[in-house]
Coordinates of C-alpha atoms and ligand atoms in Angstrom, one line a residue:
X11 CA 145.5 27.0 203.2
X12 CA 141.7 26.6 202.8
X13 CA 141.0 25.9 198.9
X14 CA 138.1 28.3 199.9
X15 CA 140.1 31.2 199.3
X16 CA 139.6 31.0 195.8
X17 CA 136.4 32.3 196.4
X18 CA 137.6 35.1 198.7
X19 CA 140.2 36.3 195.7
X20 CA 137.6 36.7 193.4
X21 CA 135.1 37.8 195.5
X22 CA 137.8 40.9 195.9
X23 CA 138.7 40.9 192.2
X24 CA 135.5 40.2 190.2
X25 CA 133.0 41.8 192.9
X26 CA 130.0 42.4 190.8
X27 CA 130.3 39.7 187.9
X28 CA 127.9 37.2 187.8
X29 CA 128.9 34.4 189.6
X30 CA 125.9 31.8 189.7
X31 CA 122.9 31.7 187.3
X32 CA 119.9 29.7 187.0
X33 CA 119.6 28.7 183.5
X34 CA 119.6 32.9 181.7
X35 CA 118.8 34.9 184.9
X36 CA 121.9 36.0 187.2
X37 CA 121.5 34.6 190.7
X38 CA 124.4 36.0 192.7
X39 CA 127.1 38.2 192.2
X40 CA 130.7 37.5 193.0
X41 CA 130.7 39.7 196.6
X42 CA 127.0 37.9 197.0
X43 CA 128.1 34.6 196.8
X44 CA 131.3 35.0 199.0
X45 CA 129.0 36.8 201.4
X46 CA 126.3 33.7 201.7
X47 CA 128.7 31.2 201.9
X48 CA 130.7 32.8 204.5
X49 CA 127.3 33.2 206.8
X50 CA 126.2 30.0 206.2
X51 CA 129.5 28.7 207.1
X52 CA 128.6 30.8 210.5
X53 CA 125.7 28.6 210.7
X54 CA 126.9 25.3 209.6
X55 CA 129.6 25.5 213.3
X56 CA 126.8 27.5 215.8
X57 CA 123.4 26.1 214.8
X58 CA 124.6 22.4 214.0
X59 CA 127.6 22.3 215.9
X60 CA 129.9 21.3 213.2
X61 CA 133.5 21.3 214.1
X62 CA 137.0 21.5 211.2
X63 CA 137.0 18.3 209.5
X64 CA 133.5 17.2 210.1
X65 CA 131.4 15.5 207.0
X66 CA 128.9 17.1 205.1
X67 CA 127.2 15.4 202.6
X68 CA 124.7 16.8 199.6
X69 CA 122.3 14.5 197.1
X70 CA 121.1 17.4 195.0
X71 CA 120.2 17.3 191.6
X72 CA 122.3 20.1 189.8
X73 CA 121.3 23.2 190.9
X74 CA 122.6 26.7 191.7
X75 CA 122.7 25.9 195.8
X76 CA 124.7 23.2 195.5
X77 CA 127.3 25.7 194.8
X78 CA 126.7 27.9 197.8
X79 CA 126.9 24.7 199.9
X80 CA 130.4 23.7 198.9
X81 CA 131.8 26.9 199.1
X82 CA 130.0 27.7 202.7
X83 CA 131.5 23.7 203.5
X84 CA 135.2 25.1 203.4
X85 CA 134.6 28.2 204.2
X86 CA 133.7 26.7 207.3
X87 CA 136.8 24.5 207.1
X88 CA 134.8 21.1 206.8
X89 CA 135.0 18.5 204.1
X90 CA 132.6 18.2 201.3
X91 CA 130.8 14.6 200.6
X92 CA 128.5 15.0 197.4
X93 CA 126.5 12.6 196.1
X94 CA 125.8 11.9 192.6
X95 CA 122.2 12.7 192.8
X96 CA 120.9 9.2 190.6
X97 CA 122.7 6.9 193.0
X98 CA 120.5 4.3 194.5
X99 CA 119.2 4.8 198.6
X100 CA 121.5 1.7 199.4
X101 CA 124.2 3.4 197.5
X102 CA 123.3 6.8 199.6
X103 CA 122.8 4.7 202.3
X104 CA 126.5 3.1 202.5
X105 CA 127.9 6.7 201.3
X106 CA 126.4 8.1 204.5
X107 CA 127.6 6.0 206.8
X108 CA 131.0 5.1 205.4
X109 CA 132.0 9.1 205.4
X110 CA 130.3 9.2 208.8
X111 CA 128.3 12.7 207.5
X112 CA 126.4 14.6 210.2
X113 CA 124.4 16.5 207.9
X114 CA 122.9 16.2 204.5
X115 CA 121.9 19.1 202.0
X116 CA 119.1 17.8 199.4
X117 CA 117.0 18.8 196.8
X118 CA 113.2 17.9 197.1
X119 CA 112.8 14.9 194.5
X120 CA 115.7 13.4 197.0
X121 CA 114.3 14.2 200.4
X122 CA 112.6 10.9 200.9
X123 CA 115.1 8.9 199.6
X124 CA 118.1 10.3 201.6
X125 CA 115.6 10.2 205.1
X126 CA 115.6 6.2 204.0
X127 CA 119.5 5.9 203.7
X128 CA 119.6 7.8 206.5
X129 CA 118.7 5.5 209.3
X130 CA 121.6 3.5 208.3
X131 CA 123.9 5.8 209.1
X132 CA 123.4 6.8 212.7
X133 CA 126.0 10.0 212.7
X134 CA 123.8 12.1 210.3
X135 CA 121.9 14.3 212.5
X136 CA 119.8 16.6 209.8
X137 CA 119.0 16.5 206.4
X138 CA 118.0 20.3 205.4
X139 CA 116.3 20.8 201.9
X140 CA 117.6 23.3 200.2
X141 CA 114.0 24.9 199.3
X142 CA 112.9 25.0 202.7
X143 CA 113.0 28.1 205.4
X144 CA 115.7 26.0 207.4
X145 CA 117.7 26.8 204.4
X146 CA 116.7 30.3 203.6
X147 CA 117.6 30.9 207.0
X148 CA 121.2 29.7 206.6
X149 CA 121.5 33.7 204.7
X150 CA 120.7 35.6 208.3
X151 CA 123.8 36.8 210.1
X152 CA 127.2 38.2 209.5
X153 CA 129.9 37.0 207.8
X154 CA 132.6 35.1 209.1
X155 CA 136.4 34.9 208.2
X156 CA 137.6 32.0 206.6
X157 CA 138.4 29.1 208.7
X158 CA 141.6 28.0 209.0
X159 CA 142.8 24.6 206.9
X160 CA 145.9 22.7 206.5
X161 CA 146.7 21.7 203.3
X162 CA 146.3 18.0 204.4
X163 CA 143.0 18.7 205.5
X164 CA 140.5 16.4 204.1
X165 CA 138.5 18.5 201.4
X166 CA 136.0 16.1 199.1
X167 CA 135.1 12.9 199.7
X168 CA 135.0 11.6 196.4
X169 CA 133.3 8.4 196.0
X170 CA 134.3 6.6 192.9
X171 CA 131.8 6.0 190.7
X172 CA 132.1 2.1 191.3
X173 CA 132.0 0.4 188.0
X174 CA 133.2 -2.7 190.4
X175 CA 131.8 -3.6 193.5
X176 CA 131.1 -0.5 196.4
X177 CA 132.0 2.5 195.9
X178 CA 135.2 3.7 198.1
X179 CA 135.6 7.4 199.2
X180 CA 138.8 8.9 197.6
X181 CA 140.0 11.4 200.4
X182 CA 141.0 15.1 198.5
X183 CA 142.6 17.6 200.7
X184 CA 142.5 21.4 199.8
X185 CA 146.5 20.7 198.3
X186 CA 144.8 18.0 195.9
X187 CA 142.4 20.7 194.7
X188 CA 144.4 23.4 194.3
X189 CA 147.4 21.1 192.7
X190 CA 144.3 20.5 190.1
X191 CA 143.0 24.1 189.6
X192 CA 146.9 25.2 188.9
X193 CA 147.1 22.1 186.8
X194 CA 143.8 23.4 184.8
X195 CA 146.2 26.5 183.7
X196 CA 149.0 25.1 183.0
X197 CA 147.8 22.2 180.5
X198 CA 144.4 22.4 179.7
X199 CA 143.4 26.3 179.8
X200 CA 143.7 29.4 180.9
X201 CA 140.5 31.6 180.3
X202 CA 140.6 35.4 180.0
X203 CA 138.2 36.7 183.4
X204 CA 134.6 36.0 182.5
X205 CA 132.7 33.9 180.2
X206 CA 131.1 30.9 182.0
X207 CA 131.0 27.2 182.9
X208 CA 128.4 25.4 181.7
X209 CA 127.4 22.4 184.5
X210 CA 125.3 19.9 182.2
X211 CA 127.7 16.8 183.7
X212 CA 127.1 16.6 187.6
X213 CA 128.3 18.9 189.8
X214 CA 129.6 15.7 192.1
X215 CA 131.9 14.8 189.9
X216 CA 134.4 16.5 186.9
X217 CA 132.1 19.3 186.4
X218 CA 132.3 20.4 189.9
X219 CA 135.9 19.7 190.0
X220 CA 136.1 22.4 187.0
X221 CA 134.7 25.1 189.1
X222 CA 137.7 25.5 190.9
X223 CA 139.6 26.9 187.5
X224 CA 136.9 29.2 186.5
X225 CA 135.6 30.5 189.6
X226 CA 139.0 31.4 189.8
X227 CA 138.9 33.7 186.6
X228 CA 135.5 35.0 187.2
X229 CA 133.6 32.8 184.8
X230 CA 130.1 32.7 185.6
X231 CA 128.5 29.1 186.7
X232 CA 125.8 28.0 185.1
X233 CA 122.9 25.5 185.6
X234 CA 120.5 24.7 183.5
X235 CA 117.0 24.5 184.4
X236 CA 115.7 21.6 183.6
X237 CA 118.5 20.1 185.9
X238 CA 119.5 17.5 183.1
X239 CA 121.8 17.3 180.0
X240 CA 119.3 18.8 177.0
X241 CA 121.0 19.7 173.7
X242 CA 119.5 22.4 172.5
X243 CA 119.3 23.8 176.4
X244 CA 122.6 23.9 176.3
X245 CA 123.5 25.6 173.2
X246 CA 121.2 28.3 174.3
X247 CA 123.2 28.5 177.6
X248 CA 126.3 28.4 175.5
X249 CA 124.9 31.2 173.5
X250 CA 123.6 32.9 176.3
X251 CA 126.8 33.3 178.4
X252 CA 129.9 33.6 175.7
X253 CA 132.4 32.1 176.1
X254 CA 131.5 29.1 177.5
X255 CA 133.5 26.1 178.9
X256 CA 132.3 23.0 179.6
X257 CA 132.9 19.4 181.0
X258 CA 131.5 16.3 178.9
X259 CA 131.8 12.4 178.9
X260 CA 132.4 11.2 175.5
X261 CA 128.9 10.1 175.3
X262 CA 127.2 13.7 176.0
X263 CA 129.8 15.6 173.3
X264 CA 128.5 12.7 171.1
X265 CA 124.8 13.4 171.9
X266 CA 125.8 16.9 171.5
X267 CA 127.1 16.6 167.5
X268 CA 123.9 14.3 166.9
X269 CA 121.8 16.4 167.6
X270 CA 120.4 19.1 164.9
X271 CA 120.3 22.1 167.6
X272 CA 124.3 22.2 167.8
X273 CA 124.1 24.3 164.6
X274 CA 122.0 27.3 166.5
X275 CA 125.7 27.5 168.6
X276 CA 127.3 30.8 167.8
X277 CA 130.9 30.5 166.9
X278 CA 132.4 32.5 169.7
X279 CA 129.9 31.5 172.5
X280 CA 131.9 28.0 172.9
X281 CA 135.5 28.1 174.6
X282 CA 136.6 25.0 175.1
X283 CA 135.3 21.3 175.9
X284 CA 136.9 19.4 178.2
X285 CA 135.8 15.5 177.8
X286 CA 137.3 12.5 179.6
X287 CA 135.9 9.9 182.2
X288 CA 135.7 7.5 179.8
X289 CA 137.3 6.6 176.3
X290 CA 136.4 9.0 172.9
X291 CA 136.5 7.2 170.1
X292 CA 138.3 8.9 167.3
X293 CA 135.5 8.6 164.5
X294 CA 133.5 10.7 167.3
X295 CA 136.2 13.1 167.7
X296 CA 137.0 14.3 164.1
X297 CA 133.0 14.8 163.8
X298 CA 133.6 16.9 166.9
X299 CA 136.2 19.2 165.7
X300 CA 134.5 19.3 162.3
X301 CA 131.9 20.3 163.8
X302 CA 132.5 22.6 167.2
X303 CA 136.0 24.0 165.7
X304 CA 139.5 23.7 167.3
X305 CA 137.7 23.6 170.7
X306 CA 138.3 20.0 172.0
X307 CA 140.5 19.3 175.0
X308 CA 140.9 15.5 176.6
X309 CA 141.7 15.0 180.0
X310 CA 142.8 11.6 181.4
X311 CA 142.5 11.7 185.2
X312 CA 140.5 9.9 188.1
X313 CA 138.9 10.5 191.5
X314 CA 142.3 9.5 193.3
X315 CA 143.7 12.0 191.5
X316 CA 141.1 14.1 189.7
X317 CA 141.1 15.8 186.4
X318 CA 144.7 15.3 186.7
X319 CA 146.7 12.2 184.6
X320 CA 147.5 13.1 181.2
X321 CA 145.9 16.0 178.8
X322 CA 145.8 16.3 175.1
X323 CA 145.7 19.5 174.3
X324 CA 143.7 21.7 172.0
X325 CA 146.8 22.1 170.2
X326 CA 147.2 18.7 169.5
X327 CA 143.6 18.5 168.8
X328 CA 144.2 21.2 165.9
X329 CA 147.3 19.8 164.4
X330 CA 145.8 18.1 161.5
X331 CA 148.7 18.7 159.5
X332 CA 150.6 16.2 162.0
X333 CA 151.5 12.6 160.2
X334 CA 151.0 11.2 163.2
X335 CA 147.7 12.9 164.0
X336 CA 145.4 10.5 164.4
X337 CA 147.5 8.1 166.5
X338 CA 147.3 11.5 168.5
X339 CA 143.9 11.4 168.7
X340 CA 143.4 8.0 169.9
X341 CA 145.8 8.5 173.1
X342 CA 145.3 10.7 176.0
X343 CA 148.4 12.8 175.7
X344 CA 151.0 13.9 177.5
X345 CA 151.9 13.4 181.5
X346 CA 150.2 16.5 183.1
X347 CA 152.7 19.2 184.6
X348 CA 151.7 18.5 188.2
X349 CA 152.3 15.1 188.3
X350 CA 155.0 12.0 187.4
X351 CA 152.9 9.0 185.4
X352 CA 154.8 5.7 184.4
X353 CA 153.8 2.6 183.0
X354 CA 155.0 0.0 185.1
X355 CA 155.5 -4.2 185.6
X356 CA 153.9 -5.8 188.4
X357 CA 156.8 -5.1 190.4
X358 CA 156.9 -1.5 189.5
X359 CA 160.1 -1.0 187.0
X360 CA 159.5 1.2 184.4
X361 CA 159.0 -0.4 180.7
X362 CA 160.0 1.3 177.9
X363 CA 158.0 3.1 175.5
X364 CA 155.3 0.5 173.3
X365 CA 155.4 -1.8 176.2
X366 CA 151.8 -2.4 177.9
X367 CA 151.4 -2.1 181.5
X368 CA 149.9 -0.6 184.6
X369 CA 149.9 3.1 185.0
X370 CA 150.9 4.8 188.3
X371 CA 151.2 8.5 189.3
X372 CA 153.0 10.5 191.8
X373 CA 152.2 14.1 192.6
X374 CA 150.1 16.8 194.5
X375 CA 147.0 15.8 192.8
X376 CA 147.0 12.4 194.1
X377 CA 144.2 11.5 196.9
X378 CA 145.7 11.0 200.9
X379 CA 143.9 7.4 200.7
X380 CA 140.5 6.0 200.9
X381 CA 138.3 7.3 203.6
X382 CA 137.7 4.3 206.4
X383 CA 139.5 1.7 204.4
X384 CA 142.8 1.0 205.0
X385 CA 143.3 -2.2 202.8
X386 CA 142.3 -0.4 199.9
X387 CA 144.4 2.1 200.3
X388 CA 147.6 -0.1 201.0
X389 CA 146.4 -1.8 197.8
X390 CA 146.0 1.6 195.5
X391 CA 148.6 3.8 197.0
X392 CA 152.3 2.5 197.4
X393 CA 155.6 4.0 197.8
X394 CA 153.9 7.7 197.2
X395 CA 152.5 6.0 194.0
X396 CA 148.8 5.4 192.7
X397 CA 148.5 2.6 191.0
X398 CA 145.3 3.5 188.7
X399 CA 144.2 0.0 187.5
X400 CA 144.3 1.4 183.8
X401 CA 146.9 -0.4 181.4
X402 CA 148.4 1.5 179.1
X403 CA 151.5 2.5 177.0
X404 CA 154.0 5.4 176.5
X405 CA 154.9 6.2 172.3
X406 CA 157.9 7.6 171.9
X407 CA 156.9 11.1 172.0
X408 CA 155.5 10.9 175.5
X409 CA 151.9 10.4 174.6
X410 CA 149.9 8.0 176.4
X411 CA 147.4 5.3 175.2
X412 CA 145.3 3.9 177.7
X413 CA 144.2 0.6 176.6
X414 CA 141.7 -0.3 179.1
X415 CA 141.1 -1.1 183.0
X416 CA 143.3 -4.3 184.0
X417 CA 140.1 -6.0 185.2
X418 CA 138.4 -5.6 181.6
X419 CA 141.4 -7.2 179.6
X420 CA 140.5 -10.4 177.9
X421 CA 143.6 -13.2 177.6
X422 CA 142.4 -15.1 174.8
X423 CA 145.0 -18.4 174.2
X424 CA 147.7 -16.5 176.3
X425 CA 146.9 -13.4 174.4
X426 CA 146.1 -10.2 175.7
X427 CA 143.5 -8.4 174.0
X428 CA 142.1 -5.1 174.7
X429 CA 138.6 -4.6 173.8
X430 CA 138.9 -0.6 173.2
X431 CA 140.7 -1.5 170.3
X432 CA 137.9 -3.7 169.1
X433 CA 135.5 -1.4 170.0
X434 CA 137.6 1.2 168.1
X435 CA 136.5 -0.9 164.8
X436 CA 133.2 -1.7 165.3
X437 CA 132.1 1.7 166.2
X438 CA 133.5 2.9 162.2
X439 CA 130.2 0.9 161.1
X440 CA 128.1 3.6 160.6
X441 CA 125.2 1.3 161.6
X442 CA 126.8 0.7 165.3
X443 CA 125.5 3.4 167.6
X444 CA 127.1 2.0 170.6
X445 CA 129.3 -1.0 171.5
X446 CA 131.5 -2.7 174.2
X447 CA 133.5 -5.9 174.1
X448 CA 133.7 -8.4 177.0
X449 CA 135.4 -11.5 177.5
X450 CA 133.6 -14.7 178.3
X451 CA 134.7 -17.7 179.9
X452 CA 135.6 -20.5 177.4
X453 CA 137.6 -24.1 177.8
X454 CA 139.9 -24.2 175.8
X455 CA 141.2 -20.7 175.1
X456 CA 140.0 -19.1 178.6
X457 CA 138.2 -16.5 177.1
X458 CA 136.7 -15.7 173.9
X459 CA 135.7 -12.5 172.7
X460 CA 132.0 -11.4 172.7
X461 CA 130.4 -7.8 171.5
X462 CA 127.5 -6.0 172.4
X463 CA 126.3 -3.9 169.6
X464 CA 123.7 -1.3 169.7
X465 CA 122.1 -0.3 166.1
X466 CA 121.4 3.0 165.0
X467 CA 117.7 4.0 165.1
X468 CA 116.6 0.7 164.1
X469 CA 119.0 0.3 161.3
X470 CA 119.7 -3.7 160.2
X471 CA 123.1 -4.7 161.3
X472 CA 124.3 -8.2 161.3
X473 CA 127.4 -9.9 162.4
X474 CA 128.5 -11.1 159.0
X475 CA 129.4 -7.2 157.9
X476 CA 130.9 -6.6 161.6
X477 CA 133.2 -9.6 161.3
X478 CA 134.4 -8.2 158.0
X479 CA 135.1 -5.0 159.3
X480 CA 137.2 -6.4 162.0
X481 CA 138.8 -9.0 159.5
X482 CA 140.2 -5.8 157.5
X483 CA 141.1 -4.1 160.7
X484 CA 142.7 -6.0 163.7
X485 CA 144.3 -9.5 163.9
X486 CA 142.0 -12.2 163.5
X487 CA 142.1 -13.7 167.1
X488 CA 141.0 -10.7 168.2
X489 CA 137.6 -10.7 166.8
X490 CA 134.6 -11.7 168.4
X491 CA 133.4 -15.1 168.2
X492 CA 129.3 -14.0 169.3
X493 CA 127.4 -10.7 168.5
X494 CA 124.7 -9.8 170.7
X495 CA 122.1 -7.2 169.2
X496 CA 120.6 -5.6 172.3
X497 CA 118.7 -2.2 173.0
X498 CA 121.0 -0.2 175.0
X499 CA 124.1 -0.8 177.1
X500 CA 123.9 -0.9 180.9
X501 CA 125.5 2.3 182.7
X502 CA 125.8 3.9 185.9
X503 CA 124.9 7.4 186.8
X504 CA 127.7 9.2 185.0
X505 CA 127.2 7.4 181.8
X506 CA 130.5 4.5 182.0
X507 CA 129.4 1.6 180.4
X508 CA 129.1 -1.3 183.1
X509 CA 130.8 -3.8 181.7
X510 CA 130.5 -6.3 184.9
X511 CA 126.7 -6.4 184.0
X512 CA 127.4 -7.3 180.4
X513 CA 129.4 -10.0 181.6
X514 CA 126.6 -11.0 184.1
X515 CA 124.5 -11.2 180.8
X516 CA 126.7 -14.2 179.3
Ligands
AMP607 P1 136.4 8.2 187.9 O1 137.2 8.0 189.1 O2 135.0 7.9 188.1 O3 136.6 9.6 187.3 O4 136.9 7.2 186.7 C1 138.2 7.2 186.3 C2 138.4 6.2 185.3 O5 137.8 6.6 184.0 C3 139.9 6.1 184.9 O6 140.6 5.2 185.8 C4 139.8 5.5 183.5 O7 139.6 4.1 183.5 C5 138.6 6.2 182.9 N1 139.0 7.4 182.2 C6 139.2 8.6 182.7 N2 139.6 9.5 181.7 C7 139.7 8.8 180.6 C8 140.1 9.1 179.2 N3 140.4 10.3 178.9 N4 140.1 8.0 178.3 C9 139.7 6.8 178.7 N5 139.3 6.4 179.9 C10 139.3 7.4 180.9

């Protein structure tokens, strides 16, 4: 079972759709794009000798050939490493090495930078730039049949973002992928054939993980030019290629209701956005549905088990009428079909709903282990289970609220406090554009509570209106004993707020 065969089935069933397209103009057909990928797979094992199960790694910015180079990777039966394309060259550098790629697709502005990284990682044989005649040559020849793959067969190397320390390659076989794609239908959406999938997030991450789903119904993927996240690009994409789905962090479906272009979108050339990777508050969410429409999905999921945790679903979303719809809001819904989820003790039992603790999952979705690291994996997978480092709690109607990752908890006086909620408060101040709440180390009560605000275009914010906000909101040991008034919040390339840094700052 290649996952690859998606491509074949709707090669056969959507033959002359549009399957790629650079920005408005159609760049391969269903039947093409099945057809390159299969001859480039024909010259990933005869020109460069790559055997089943071999590495092969791509830094590209988003672009339409990073598509063909995925699907010509498994068509070819090998295992896919991308690269977020703003990682840093050591970052490249240990990704290289640790996956033990031999060969590298790029785009030009990453060309140098990858030949850097590359000397540290001595089984990387070629780097080929996807603009080059090496590349355009990868179209000459016949095409292949599918290779063989076992369902255990390692897929994607997905290297986790690394929030913490170095990043660590979360091993997804073709049964992971596909367990996720089915998943896609069965809780978050099931498009008619058509429409389109909007990449503004990178490909190397949820966005790519969402072309599985809609190349399976024919949608059309699209990248946008400029190669970056631009509002009003993308509601002329949206507008171009009804109806449109799309993956966003919470911070780009933010950017997206700030800005003034969202009201050129069309009401039918949106389908559905999917958001997740990192908590929505729920101020930001009703402005969303306000403003897109009944259109918002959440996922809760992570590399070691992508896309694939708990949903809330557009349903949910829509229920306004609900009393307990905003509670609803704030949680990330309901245990996906594919997969068990618990919140557990440290020695695993089960706690009953309202009770905080660690959630674990069990299921097809979840990663075979971390690539070349053993005592990571011993430490993440046990028993069959993942243990996700997120703390969290079950209500009693099944719905999940994740409070935060164990490692960002603050105990306070032998209390635990979880920023989120904090954050939750501050971010009501219209004044707050951004926030994120650390702990930092303090004698007496081991940790005390700081916040890192971020105004809104220059508006004046101080701490005495903040503290009052928090004072008619959450407990009062909860609040935070120092503001700090700074620019911007430190990030990493797919937008998670690092909050090691922030703690590096006090
Ligand atoms: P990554 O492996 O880079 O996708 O990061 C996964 C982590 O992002 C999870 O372990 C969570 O801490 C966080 N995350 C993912 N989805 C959500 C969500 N819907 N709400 C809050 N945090 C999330």
């Amino acid at each position: 079972m290649n996952i690859a065969h998606l491509l074949l089935g709707s090669a056969r069933e959507f033959r002359d759709l549009p399957a790629l397209a650079r920005g408005e103009a159609v760049h391969l057909t269903y039947r093409e794009l099945w057809r390159k990928a299969s001859v480039m797979s024909m010259h990933l094992t005869g020109r460069f000798g790559l055997a089943r199960g071999d590495r092969v790694a791509f830094a590209m910015t988003n672009c339409v050939e990073a598509i063909e180079v995925m699907y010509a990777i498994w068509h070819a039966g090998l295992c896919a490493v991308p690269m977020n394309a703003k990682l840093h060259a050591r970052e490249f550098a240990f990704i290289l090495e640790n996956s033990g790629a031999r060969l590298c697709f790029v785009t030009p502005d990453l060309a140098t930078t990858i030949a850097e990284a590359a000397r540290e990682a001595p089984a990387l044989k070629e780097i080929v730039d996807v603009t080059t005649r090496s590349y355009g040559f990868m179209e000459v020849g016949d095409p292949v049949d599918l290779a063989e793959a076992e369902p255990t067969d390692p897929a994607w190397l997905f290297y986790t973002s690394g929030t913490t320390g170095r990043p660590k390659g979360a091993t997804l076989t073709h049964r992971n992928l596909l367990a996720m794609t089915l998943n896609y239908f069965a809780d978050v959406d099931r498009p008619p054939p058509g429409g389109s999938i909007l990449h503004a997030a990178p490909i190397s991450h949820g966005s790519g993980l969402w072309s599985f789903p809609l190349l399976t119904r024919g949608a059309v993927q699209v990248f946008p030019e400029s190669g970056k996240y631009e509002v009003p690009e993308t509601v002329a994409l949206m507008n171009r290629w009804p109806p449109c789905s799309l993956f966003l962090a919470p911070t780009m479906v933010k950017r997206l209701i700030e800005h003034g272009s969202v009201s050129d979108l069309r009401p039918d050339s949106l389908r559905l956005v999917s958001y997740g990777g990192a908590p929505m508050y729920v101020a930001d969410l009703k402005r969303a549905l306000d403003l897109l429409g009944d259109k918002l999905a959440q996922l809760y999921g992570q590399g070691e088990s992508p896309m694939t945790i708990t949903h809330l679903s557009r349903e949910m979303h829509a229920d306004r009428a609900h009393p307990r719809w905003e509670q609803r809001l704030a949680s990330a819904g309901r245990a996906d079909s594919c997969v068990s989820v618990k919140v557990v003790d440290g020695e695993g039992r089960s706690l009953p709903a309202g009770e905080v603790g660690e959630i674990i999952v069990k299921g097809d979705t979840v990663m075979a282990g971390y690539w070349n690291d053993p005592e990571a994996t011993a430490r993440s997978l046990r028993r069959g289970w993942l243990w996700t480092g997120d703390v969290g709690a079950f209500d009693e109607e099944g719905l999940l609220t994740l409070k935060d990752r164990s490692k960002d908890m603050i105990i306070s006086g032998g209390s635990n406090i979880y920023p989120r909620e904090i954050e939750d408060v501050l971010n009501l101040h219209p004044a707050v554009a951004e926030c994120s709440v650390v702990g930092r180390p303090h004698p007496e009560w081991g940790e005390e509570v700081v916040a890192f605000v971020v105004a809104r275009d220059g508006q004046a914010l101080g701490p005495a209106e903040l503290d009052r906000l928090c004072l008619d909101n959450v407990a009062r040991f909860k609040r935070p004993k120092d503001y700090r008034f700074v620019e911007a919040l430190p990030k990493n390339n797919y937008g998670k707020i690092l909050k090691t840094e922030l703690r590096k700052l006090l």
